[in-house]
Amino acid sequence: MTPAAIQSVKKFPLRPHPHLYEINTWAWLEKLSARLGRVITLADVPDAEWDGFARIGFDIVWLMGIWQRSPESRRITLVDHGNIRQFDLALPGWKPADVAGSPYAVAQYVPDPRIGTWDSLDHVREKLHARGMALFLDFVGNHTALDHPWTRQHPDFYVQGAPEEFQKDPASFYRIETSAGVFSLALAKDPYFPPWNDVAQLNHFSPQMRVAQLADLRRIAAHCDGVRCDMAMLQQNDIFGKLWSHYLRGAKQPEKEFWTEARAAVPNLILLAEAYWGTEPRLLDLGFSFVYDKGLYDAVRDVNMPEVHERVAADIARQSQLARFLENHDEARCATIFGTERLVSVGTLMATLPGMRFYHQGEFDGSKIHLPIALRLVADEPHDPAALAFFAKILRITQDDVFHNGTWSLLPATPEGDATPDGLVVYGWR
C-alpha cells in the first residue's frame, strides 16, 4: 500500500471514553490451543471470542506482542539468571521452549509466524470492525532487537560508542562486525535504570533513520486502527538529547519532533503513548490521542488522596485523553496490589472517570500471577468469584451511554460534623 493510500484510510470512530482490552497475544493463543486441542493462530480464533469481547463492551482490542521476536533476545533471556525466579513463579516447571523472547525486542515489523500473517491480521481487523471494535498493535520506536536487519545494514541508525568507550564499559554496548567495519551500538535504556541487554538504541537525531522508521509506521497503519507506542517520551528531542548527548558528537537536533512527523505521516492512526515523568501534556500537544495516566495509578495505589484529588480536578478535555488502568503488562496484578478489600472502590473510580478505560487480560478473573512478557504462557489459577462479579457489574453499568456521551463534573464534598471528606472523590455524569 502506498503512503497516499495509507493516509486515505479513515480514522476509526471511537466513542468518547472508550474501553480498551490488552491481550498478550502469544499467551492467549496458547491458551486457546490448549482448550481446543490444536494449534490456534489468529486465522483460527473462533468468532465466539470476538463476539465475547463485543458483548463485554470493548471499543478497542490491543493485540500486544504480535511482531516477529528476536532469537538473540530469547538467547539472552535464557542465560540471564535474573529471570529464573519470575519464570518459576509464573510457570512452575517451565522449559526453555516456553521462552518466546521479549515482544519489545522487535526483530521485524512482520507478524511472528506463531501468531499469524498479514492476511490473518487483516481478517481479524475486519471481524473487529464488524462488531464495532478497533484494532491496536505495538510500535516500539525507541529501539530494535540486536539482530534487527538495521544493526548490520545501517549501523549509522544507532547511537554508537567509540572504541575506547566500549573498552571502558562493554556491558553498555553491543559489538557487531560488518563488511563496513566493527561497531559498538549502545544498548537502549531508561535513564533511571541499567541498560536493557537485548535491544539497541536508535539515534533519533538521524534523518535517515527517521525516514525508515516512519515507513515502518505507515506499514503498520495499513493493518490496524491505532498503536500503543512503547516508552514514547524517550523519542522527544530534549529527553533523547540529554540522555545520549555524550555519544552524539555534535549531531544536530532535528527542527521537528518525531511525533509531530509521525502524526503528519499517519494522520488517521490513533496514537496511545506509554509515558512517564510528567511528559503526558507534551505528548498530547505533539499529536497523541491518549497517554497513560501512570500518575493516577501510583496515587491510587499509594492512597495519596491529595494527588488523586489534584489529578481528577484537571481540565476535562485533558482527562478525556488519559488512559486509566489498574494493571497492564508492566504493572503487578491489581488483585495482588489492591486485594478484594479495595477492588470495588478503586475499580469503580478507574471505570467511571473520563478518559480511556484500560483493562488487561486476566484482570477480570482476579489473576495474581504476573506473566513475564518473554514467556509464551502462564500457569492456570482459579478465578476469583468476587472479581468476576465486580467487573461484570461495573462493565455492564459503564456501557450506559451517559458514561460516554454524558457530561462529567467534579462535585464538592462538604464535611458534616467532625467527619472529613478527604478520602472521597465525588463526581457526576449527566
mmCIF file of N, CA and C in Angstrom, residues 168-283:
data_model
loop_
_atom_site.group_PDB
_atom_site.id
_atom_site.type_symbol
_atom_site.label_atom_id
_atom_site.label_comp_id
_atom_site.label_asym_id
_atom_site.label_seq_id
_atom_site.Cartn_x
_atom_site.Cartn_y
_atom_site.Cartn_z
ATOM 1 N N LYS A 168 35.927 0.731 27.995
ATOM 2 C CA LYS A 168 35.677 1.198 29.364
ATOM 3 C C LYS A 168 34.421 0.587 29.952
ATOM 4 N N ASP A 169 33.378 0.390 29.131
ATOM 5 C CA ASP A 169 32.086 -0.094 29.637
ATOM 6 C C ASP A 169 31.442 -1.036 28.626
ATOM 7 N N PRO A 170 32.014 -2.222 28.406
ATOM 8 C CA PRO A 170 31.483 -3.118 27.367
ATOM 9 C C PRO A 170 30.054 -3.583 27.625
ATOM 10 N N ALA A 171 29.607 -3.579 28.896
ATOM 11 C CA ALA A 171 28.255 -4.043 29.214
ATOM 12 C C ALA A 171 27.179 -3.097 28.697
ATOM 13 N N SER A 172 27.568 -1.902 28.273
ATOM 14 C CA SER A 172 26.585 -0.930 27.777
ATOM 15 C C SER A 172 26.481 -0.907 26.258
ATOM 16 N N PHE A 173 27.166 -1.837 25.599
ATOM 17 C CA PHE A 173 27.200 -1.820 24.138
ATOM 18 C C PHE A 173 27.003 -3.229 23.575
ATOM 19 N N TYR A 174 26.621 -3.239 22.303
ATOM 20 C CA TYR A 174 26.532 -4.482 21.534
ATOM 21 C C TYR A 174 27.524 -4.354 20.387
ATOM 22 N N ARG A 175 28.499 -5.231 20.368
ATOM 23 C CA ARG A 175 29.588 -5.171 19.395
ATOM 24 C C ARG A 175 29.219 -5.999 18.168
ATOM 25 N N ILE A 176 29.280 -5.399 16.995
ATOM 26 C CA ILE A 176 28.977 -6.129 15.769
ATOM 27 C C ILE A 176 30.087 -5.912 14.749
ATOM 28 N N GLU A 177 30.297 -6.919 13.922
ATOM 29 C CA GLU A 177 31.253 -6.826 12.820
ATOM 30 C C GLU A 177 30.484 -6.935 11.510
ATOM 31 N N THR A 178 30.691 -5.981 10.626
ATOM 32 C CA THR A 178 30.051 -5.985 9.322
ATOM 33 C C THR A 178 31.118 -5.782 8.254
ATOM 34 N N SER A 179 30.700 -5.864 7.010
ATOM 35 C CA SER A 179 31.642 -5.635 5.912
ATOM 36 C C SER A 179 32.177 -4.209 5.917
ATOM 37 N N ALA A 180 31.441 -3.314 6.577
ATOM 38 C CA ALA A 180 31.864 -1.916 6.643
ATOM 39 C C ALA A 180 32.752 -1.632 7.845
ATOM 40 N N GLY A 181 32.911 -2.610 8.739
ATOM 41 C CA GLY A 181 33.760 -2.401 9.904
ATOM 42 C C GLY A 181 33.147 -2.942 11.175
ATOM 43 N N VAL A 182 33.749 -2.593 12.296
ATOM 44 C CA VAL A 182 33.291 -3.024 13.620
ATOM 45 C C VAL A 182 32.613 -1.836 14.296
ATOM 46 N N PHE A 183 31.443 -2.080 14.892
ATOM 47 C CA PHE A 183 30.664 -1.009 15.505
ATOM 48 C C PHE A 183 30.246 -1.408 16.912
ATOM 49 N N SER A 184 30.193 -0.418 17.792
ATOM 50 C CA SER A 184 29.707 -0.612 19.163
ATOM 51 C C SER A 184 28.391 0.140 19.300
ATOM 52 N N LEU A 185 27.284 -0.587 19.221
ATOM 53 C CA LEU A 185 25.957 0.017 19.318
ATOM 54 C C LEU A 185 25.547 0.102 20.781
ATOM 55 N N ALA A 186 25.085 1.259 21.192
ATOM 56 C CA ALA A 186 24.660 1.437 22.577
ATOM 57 C C ALA A 186 23.406 0.625 22.856
ATOM 58 N N LEU A 187 23.374 -0.022 24.006
ATOM 59 C CA LEU A 187 22.148 -0.686 24.445
ATOM 60 C C LEU A 187 21.159 0.376 24.894
ATOM 61 N N ALA A 188 19.898 0.186 24.550
ATOM 62 C CA ALA A 188 18.860 1.152 24.915
ATOM 63 C C ALA A 188 18.641 1.139 26.418
ATOM 64 N N LYS A 189 18.140 2.250 26.936
ATOM 65 C CA LYS A 189 17.897 2.306 28.375
ATOM 66 C C LYS A 189 16.895 3.395 28.730
ATOM 67 N N ASP A 190 16.276 3.194 29.867
ATOM 68 C CA ASP A 190 15.543 4.206 30.603
ATOM 69 C C ASP A 190 16.595 4.892 31.484
ATOM 70 N N PRO A 191 16.615 6.208 31.563
ATOM 71 C CA PRO A 191 17.695 6.877 32.310
ATOM 72 C C PRO A 191 17.759 6.529 33.789
ATOM 73 N N TYR A 192 16.687 5.956 34.322
ATOM 74 C CA TYR A 192 16.667 5.645 35.750
ATOM 75 C C TYR A 192 17.015 4.191 36.054
ATOM 76 N N PHE A 193 17.349 3.424 35.021
ATOM 77 C CA PHE A 193 17.630 2.005 35.200
ATOM 78 C C PHE A 193 18.821 1.601 34.347
ATOM 79 N N PRO A 194 19.422 0.425 34.633
ATOM 80 C CA PRO A 194 20.512 -0.064 33.781
ATOM 81 C C PRO A 194 20.007 -0.335 32.367
ATOM 82 N N PRO A 195 20.923 -0.445 31.392
ATOM 83 C CA PRO A 195 20.507 -0.715 30.008
ATOM 84 C C PRO A 195 19.741 -2.026 29.874
ATOM 85 N N TRP A 196 18.827 -2.037 28.901
ATOM 86 C CA TRP A 196 18.160 -3.291 28.533
ATOM 87 C C TRP A 196 19.146 -4.091 27.684
ATOM 88 N N ASN A 197 19.401 -5.324 28.079
ATOM 89 C CA ASN A 197 20.513 -6.048 27.462
ATOM 90 C C ASN A 197 20.183 -6.724 26.139
ATOM 91 N N ASP A 198 18.954 -6.568 25.635
ATOM 92 C CA ASP A 198 18.603 -7.251 24.385
ATOM 93 C C ASP A 198 18.125 -6.304 23.285
ATOM 94 N N VAL A 199 18.333 -4.992 23.455
ATOM 95 C CA VAL A 199 17.880 -4.038 22.434
ATOM 96 C C VAL A 199 18.915 -2.944 22.223
ATOM 97 N N ALA A 200 19.010 -2.458 20.978
ATOM 98 C CA ALA A 200 19.965 -1.419 20.597
ATOM 99 C C ALA A 200 19.257 -0.074 20.465
ATOM 100 N N GLN A 201 19.944 0.970 20.901
ATOM 101 C CA GLN A 201 19.367 2.318 20.946
ATOM 102 C C GLN A 201 19.424 3.005 19.591
ATOM 103 N N LEU A 202 18.255 3.340 19.060
ATOM 104 C CA LEU A 202 18.190 4.087 17.809
ATOM 105 C C LEU A 202 18.602 5.540 18.032
ATOM 106 N N ASN A 203 19.195 6.136 17.000
ATOM 107 C CA ASN A 203 19.605 7.532 17.040
ATOM 108 C C ASN A 203 18.486 8.394 16.463
ATOM 109 N N HIS A 204 17.733 9.022 17.332
ATOM 110 C CA HIS A 204 16.569 9.785 16.895
ATOM 111 C C HIS A 204 16.931 11.125 16.265
ATOM 112 N N PHE A 205 18.231 11.462 16.247
ATOM 113 C CA PHE A 205 18.676 12.655 15.549
ATOM 114 C C PHE A 205 19.135 12.336 14.126
ATOM 115 N N SER A 206 19.020 11.062 13.714
ATOM 116 C CA SER A 206 19.424 10.665 12.371
ATOM 117 C C SER A 206 18.253 10.847 11.404
ATOM 118 N N PRO A 207 18.353 11.752 10.441
ATOM 119 C CA PRO A 207 17.243 11.946 9.493
ATOM 120 C C PRO A 207 16.930 10.677 8.711
ATOM 121 N N GLN A 208 17.959 9.922 8.325
ATOM 122 C CA GLN A 208 17.738 8.705 7.543
ATOM 123 C C GLN A 208 16.988 7.653 8.356
ATOM 124 N N MET A 209 17.343 7.540 9.644
ATOM 125 C CA MET A 209 16.643 6.584 10.497
ATOM 126 C C MET A 209 15.176 6.981 10.648
ATOM 127 N N ARG A 210 14.925 8.258 10.813
ATOM 128 C CA ARG A 210 13.540 8.715 10.964
ATOM 129 C C ARG A 210 12.712 8.383 9.718
ATOM 130 N N VAL A 211 13.293 8.574 8.562
ATOM 131 C CA VAL A 211 12.576 8.246 7.324
ATOM 132 C C VAL A 211 12.216 6.759 7.302
ATOM 133 N N ALA A 212 13.178 5.912 7.658
ATOM 134 C CA ALA A 212 12.927 4.461 7.675
ATOM 135 C C ALA A 212 11.887 4.101 8.718
ATOM 136 N N GLN A 213 11.957 4.752 9.869
ATOM 137 C CA GLN A 213 11.013 4.434 10.937
ATOM 138 C C GLN A 213 9.591 4.875 10.583
ATOM 139 N N LEU A 214 9.464 6.017 9.939
ATOM 140 C CA LEU A 214 8.138 6.461 9.501
ATOM 141 C C LEU A 214 7.564 5.516 8.446
ATOM 142 N N ALA A 215 8.434 4.939 7.611
ATOM 143 C CA ALA A 215 7.967 3.940 6.643
ATOM 144 C C ALA A 215 7.412 2.713 7.378
ATOM 145 N N ASP A 216 8.079 2.300 8.456
ATOM 146 C CA ASP A 216 7.561 1.196 9.277
ATOM 147 C C ASP A 216 6.194 1.540 9.848
ATOM 148 N N LEU A 217 6.073 2.754 10.354
ATOM 149 C CA LEU A 217 4.814 3.159 10.976
ATOM 150 C C LEU A 217 3.689 3.191 9.946
ATOM 151 N N ARG A 218 3.986 3.651 8.734
ATOM 152 C CA ARG A 218 2.970 3.635 7.673
ATOM 153 C C ARG A 218 2.541 2.207 7.347
ATOM 154 N N ARG A 219 3.503 1.296 7.327
ATOM 155 C CA ARG A 219 3.184 -0.105 7.023
ATOM 156 C C ARG A 219 2.275 -0.686 8.111
ATOM 157 N N ILE A 220 2.576 -0.408 9.351
ATOM 158 C CA ILE A 220 1.742 -0.888 10.460
ATOM 159 C C ILE A 220 0.345 -0.287 10.349
ATOM 160 N N ALA A 221 0.277 1.016 10.033
ATOM 161 C CA ALA A 221 -1.003 1.719 9.973
ATOM 162 C C ALA A 221 -1.941 1.141 8.927
ATOM 163 N N ALA A 222 -1.391 0.455 7.929
ATOM 164 C CA ALA A 222 -2.236 -0.146 6.894
ATOM 165 C C ALA A 222 -3.003 -1.351 7.409
ATOM 166 N N HIS A 223 -2.659 -1.832 8.623
ATOM 167 C CA HIS A 223 -3.253 -3.069 9.125
ATOM 168 C C HIS A 223 -3.939 -2.914 10.479
ATOM 169 N N CYS A 224 -4.046 -1.692 10.997
ATOM 170 C CA CYS A 224 -4.686 -1.510 12.304
ATOM 171 C C CYS A 224 -5.283 -0.113 12.384
ATOM 172 N N ASP A 225 -5.936 0.166 13.507
ATOM 173 C CA ASP A 225 -6.577 1.463 13.713
ATOM 174 C C ASP A 225 -5.798 2.355 14.668
ATOM 175 N N GLY A 226 -4.934 1.738 15.462
ATOM 176 C CA GLY A 226 -4.167 2.509 16.426
ATOM 177 C C GLY A 226 -2.948 1.736 16.873
ATOM 178 N N VAL A 227 -2.016 2.443 17.485
ATOM 179 C CA VAL A 227 -0.817 1.799 18.017
ATOM 180 C C VAL A 227 -0.557 2.295 19.429
ATOM 181 N N ARG A 228 -0.099 1.379 20.255
ATOM 182 C CA ARG A 228 0.407 1.728 21.582
ATOM 183 C C ARG A 228 1.910 1.900 21.421
ATOM 184 N N CYS A 229 2.398 3.107 21.721
ATOM 185 C CA CYS A 229 3.782 3.462 21.462
ATOM 186 C C CYS A 229 4.616 3.287 22.726
ATOM 187 N N ASP A 230 5.510 2.328 22.685
ATOM 188 C CA ASP A 230 6.321 1.955 23.829
ATOM 189 C C ASP A 230 7.276 3.083 24.222
ATOM 190 N N MET A 231 7.283 3.442 25.528
ATOM 191 C CA MET A 231 8.214 4.445 26.073
ATOM 192 C C MET A 231 8.303 5.673 25.161
ATOM 193 N N ALA A 232 7.145 6.223 24.839
ATOM 194 C CA ALA A 232 7.071 7.273 23.815
ATOM 195 C C ALA A 232 7.876 8.511 24.162
ATOM 196 N N MET A 233 8.025 8.815 25.456
ATOM 197 C CA MET A 233 8.725 10.046 25.822
ATOM 198 C C MET A 233 10.208 9.993 25.499
ATOM 199 N N LEU A 234 10.775 8.781 25.343
ATOM 200 C CA LEU A 234 12.208 8.677 25.058
ATOM 201 C C LEU A 234 12.558 9.189 23.668
ATOM 202 N N GLN A 235 11.567 9.379 22.806
ATOM 203 C CA GLN A 235 11.823 9.882 21.456
ATOM 204 C C GLN A 235 11.684 11.394 21.346
ATOM 205 N N GLN A 236 11.352 12.059 22.452
ATOM 206 C CA GLN A 236 11.324 13.523 22.429
ATOM 207 C C GLN A 236 12.746 14.054 22.287
ATOM 208 N N ASN A 237 12.912 15.102 21.510
ATOM 209 C CA ASN A 237 14.245 15.632 21.229
ATOM 210 C C ASN A 237 15.023 15.982 22.493
ATOM 211 N N ASP A 238 14.353 16.656 23.447
ATOM 212 C CA ASP A 238 15.088 17.097 24.632
ATOM 213 C C ASP A 238 15.503 15.934 25.513
ATOM 214 N N ILE A 239 14.615 14.955 25.687
ATOM 215 C CA ILE A 239 14.936 13.809 26.535
ATOM 216 C C ILE A 239 16.013 12.952 25.885
ATOM 217 N N PHE A 240 15.872 12.693 24.585
ATOM 218 C CA PHE A 240 16.883 11.897 23.890
ATOM 219 C C PHE A 240 18.233 12.609 23.908
ATOM 220 N N GLY A 241 18.228 13.908 23.613
ATOM 221 C CA GLY A 241 19.482 14.654 23.577
ATOM 222 C C GLY A 241 20.186 14.668 24.916
ATOM 223 N N LYS A 242 19.416 14.843 25.990
ATOM 224 C CA LYS A 242 20.017 14.872 27.322
ATOM 225 C C LYS A 242 20.611 13.518 27.702
ATOM 226 N N LEU A 243 19.923 12.445 27.329
ATOM 227 C CA LEU A 243 20.365 11.111 27.720
ATOM 228 C C LEU A 243 21.578 10.645 26.933
ATOM 229 N N TRP A 244 21.669 11.057 25.643
ATOM 230 C CA TRP A 244 22.690 10.484 24.765
ATOM 231 C C TRP A 244 23.669 11.512 24.202
ATOM 232 N N SER A 245 23.647 12.732 24.704
ATOM 233 C CA SER A 245 24.473 13.797 24.120
ATOM 234 C C SER A 245 25.961 13.439 24.076
ATOM 235 N N HIS A 246 26.434 12.690 25.051
ATOM 236 C CA HIS A 246 27.854 12.338 25.102
ATOM 237 C C HIS A 246 28.279 11.531 23.876
ATOM 238 N N TYR A 247 27.346 10.745 23.329
ATOM 239 C CA TYR A 247 27.685 9.871 22.201
ATOM 240 C C TYR A 247 27.304 10.466 20.848
ATOM 241 N N LEU A 248 26.571 11.568 20.856
ATOM 242 C CA LEU A 248 26.067 12.116 19.592
ATOM 243 C C LEU A 248 27.107 12.962 18.870
ATOM 244 N N ARG A 249 28.123 13.419 19.597
ATOM 245 C CA ARG A 249 29.264 14.105 18.997
ATOM 246 C C ARG A 249 28.867 15.246 18.057
ATOM 247 N N GLY A 250 28.039 16.121 18.599
ATOM 248 C CA GLY A 250 27.682 17.306 17.844
ATOM 249 C C GLY A 250 26.592 17.126 16.815
ATOM 250 N N ALA A 251 25.928 15.972 16.810
ATOM 251 C CA ALA A 251 24.829 15.758 15.859
ATOM 252 C C ALA A 251 23.747 16.823 16.062
ATOM 253 N N LYS A 252 23.234 17.326 14.978
ATOM 254 C CA LYS A 252 22.265 18.414 15.043
ATOM 255 C C LYS A 252 20.881 17.897 15.433
ATOM 256 N N GLN A 253 20.265 18.557 16.397
ATOM 257 C CA GLN A 253 18.909 18.193 16.803
ATOM 258 C C GLN A 253 17.931 18.564 15.690
ATOM 259 N N PRO A 254 17.030 17.650 15.322
ATOM 260 C CA PRO A 254 16.061 17.965 14.271
ATOM 261 C C PRO A 254 15.175 19.145 14.648
ATOM 262 N N GLU A 255 14.722 19.859 13.665
ATOM 263 C CA GLU A 255 13.849 21.009 13.923
ATOM 264 C C GLU A 255 12.494 20.553 14.445
ATOM 265 N N LYS A 256 12.026 19.406 13.978
ATOM 266 C CA LYS A 256 10.719 18.893 14.387
ATOM 267 C C LYS A 256 10.880 17.727 15.347
ATOM 268 N N GLU A 257 9.857 17.516 16.135
ATOM 269 C CA GLU A 257 9.794 16.327 16.977
ATOM 270 C C GLU A 257 9.377 15.132 16.120
ATOM 271 N N PHE A 258 9.873 13.954 16.469
ATOM 272 C CA PHE A 258 9.494 12.761 15.718
ATOM 273 C C PHE A 258 7.986 12.572 15.719
ATOM 274 N N TRP A 259 7.352 12.785 16.867
ATOM 275 C CA TRP A 259 5.913 12.507 16.943
ATOM 276 C C TRP A 259 5.095 13.490 16.119
ATOM 277 N N THR A 260 5.608 14.696 15.917
ATOM 278 C CA THR A 260 4.945 15.623 15.001
ATOM 279 C C THR A 260 4.999 15.082 13.583
ATOM 280 N N GLU A 261 6.159 14.545 13.214
ATOM 281 C CA GLU A 261 6.293 13.941 11.881
ATOM 282 C C GLU A 261 5.425 12.697 11.764
ATOM 283 N N ALA A 262 5.330 11.925 12.848
ATOM 284 C CA ALA A 262 4.514 10.712 12.815
ATOM 285 C C ALA A 262 3.043 11.049 12.636
ATOM 286 N N ARG A 263 2.584 12.066 13.348
ATOM 287 C CA ARG A 263 1.173 12.456 13.213
ATOM 288 C C ARG A 263 0.873 12.899 11.791
ATOM 289 N N ALA A 264 1.799 13.593 11.158
ATOM 290 C CA ALA A 264 1.599 14.026 9.773
ATOM 291 C C ALA A 264 1.641 12.847 8.816
ATOM 292 N N ALA A 265 2.488 11.850 9.113
ATOM 293 C CA ALA A 265 2.638 10.692 8.224
ATOM 294 C C ALA A 265 1.437 9.776 8.268
ATOM 295 N N VAL A 266 0.813 9.645 9.439
ATOM 296 C CA VAL A 266 -0.347 8.744 9.599
ATOM 297 C C VAL A 266 -1.441 9.503 10.345
ATOM 298 N N PRO A 267 -2.052 10.473 9.689
ATOM 299 C CA PRO A 267 -2.971 11.391 10.391
ATOM 300 C C PRO A 267 -4.193 10.720 10.992
ATOM 301 N N ASN A 268 -4.579 9.568 10.476
ATOM 302 C CA ASN A 268 -5.791 8.920 10.974
ATOM 303 C C ASN A 268 -5.517 7.763 11.936
ATOM 304 N N LEU A 269 -4.257 7.533 12.249
ATOM 305 C CA LEU A 269 -3.910 6.474 13.183
ATOM 306 C C LEU A 269 -4.088 6.982 14.610
ATOM 307 N N ILE A 270 -4.766 6.211 15.447
ATOM 308 C CA ILE A 270 -4.963 6.577 16.855
ATOM 309 C C ILE A 270 -3.684 6.230 17.613
ATOM 310 N N LEU A 271 -3.103 7.205 18.295
ATOM 311 C CA LEU A 271 -1.823 7.016 18.975
ATOM 312 C C LEU A 271 -2.020 7.015 20.488
ATOM 313 N N LEU A 272 -1.596 5.932 21.126
ATOM 314 C CA LEU A 272 -1.620 5.800 22.589
ATOM 315 C C LEU A 272 -0.176 5.757 23.076
ATOM 316 N N ALA A 273 0.189 6.655 23.971
ATOM 317 C CA ALA A 273 1.566 6.746 24.450
ATOM 318 C C ALA A 273 1.714 6.101 25.819
ATOM 319 N N GLU A 274 2.697 5.203 25.934
ATOM 320 C CA GLU A 274 3.200 4.846 27.253
ATOM 321 C C GLU A 274 4.120 5.994 27.654
ATOM 322 N N ALA A 275 3.783 6.689 28.732
ATOM 323 C CA ALA A 275 4.518 7.906 29.071
ATOM 324 C C ALA A 275 4.617 8.062 30.577
ATOM 325 N N TYR A 276 5.750 8.594 31.027
ATOM 326 C CA TYR A 276 6.011 8.821 32.444
ATOM 327 C C TYR A 276 6.685 10.176 32.622
ATOM 328 N N TRP A 277 7.004 10.521 33.905
ATOM 329 C CA TRP A 277 7.814 11.689 34.273
ATOM 330 C C TRP A 277 7.140 13.030 33.955
ATOM 331 N N GLY A 278 5.821 13.059 33.904
ATOM 332 C CA GLY A 278 5.143 14.311 33.628
ATOM 333 C C GLY A 278 5.205 14.754 32.183
ATOM 334 N N THR A 279 5.534 13.825 31.270
ATOM 335 C CA THR A 279 5.639 14.164 29.846
ATOM 336 C C THR A 279 4.293 14.081 29.122
ATOM 337 N N GLU A 280 3.246 13.686 29.838
ATOM 338 C CA GLU A 280 1.957 13.442 29.184
ATOM 339 C C GLU A 280 1.417 14.667 28.441
ATOM 340 N N PRO A 281 1.368 15.869 29.043
ATOM 341 C CA PRO A 281 0.823 17.018 28.311
ATOM 342 C C PRO A 281 1.594 17.321 27.024
ATOM 343 N N ARG A 282 2.914 17.207 27.095
ATOM 344 C CA ARG A 282 3.731 17.492 25.914
ATOM 345 C C ARG A 282 3.430 16.514 24.789
ATOM 346 N N LEU A 283 3.284 15.233 25.123
ATOM 347 C CA LEU A 283 2.998 14.236 24.095
ATOM 348 C C LEU A 283 1.619 14.452 23.480
#
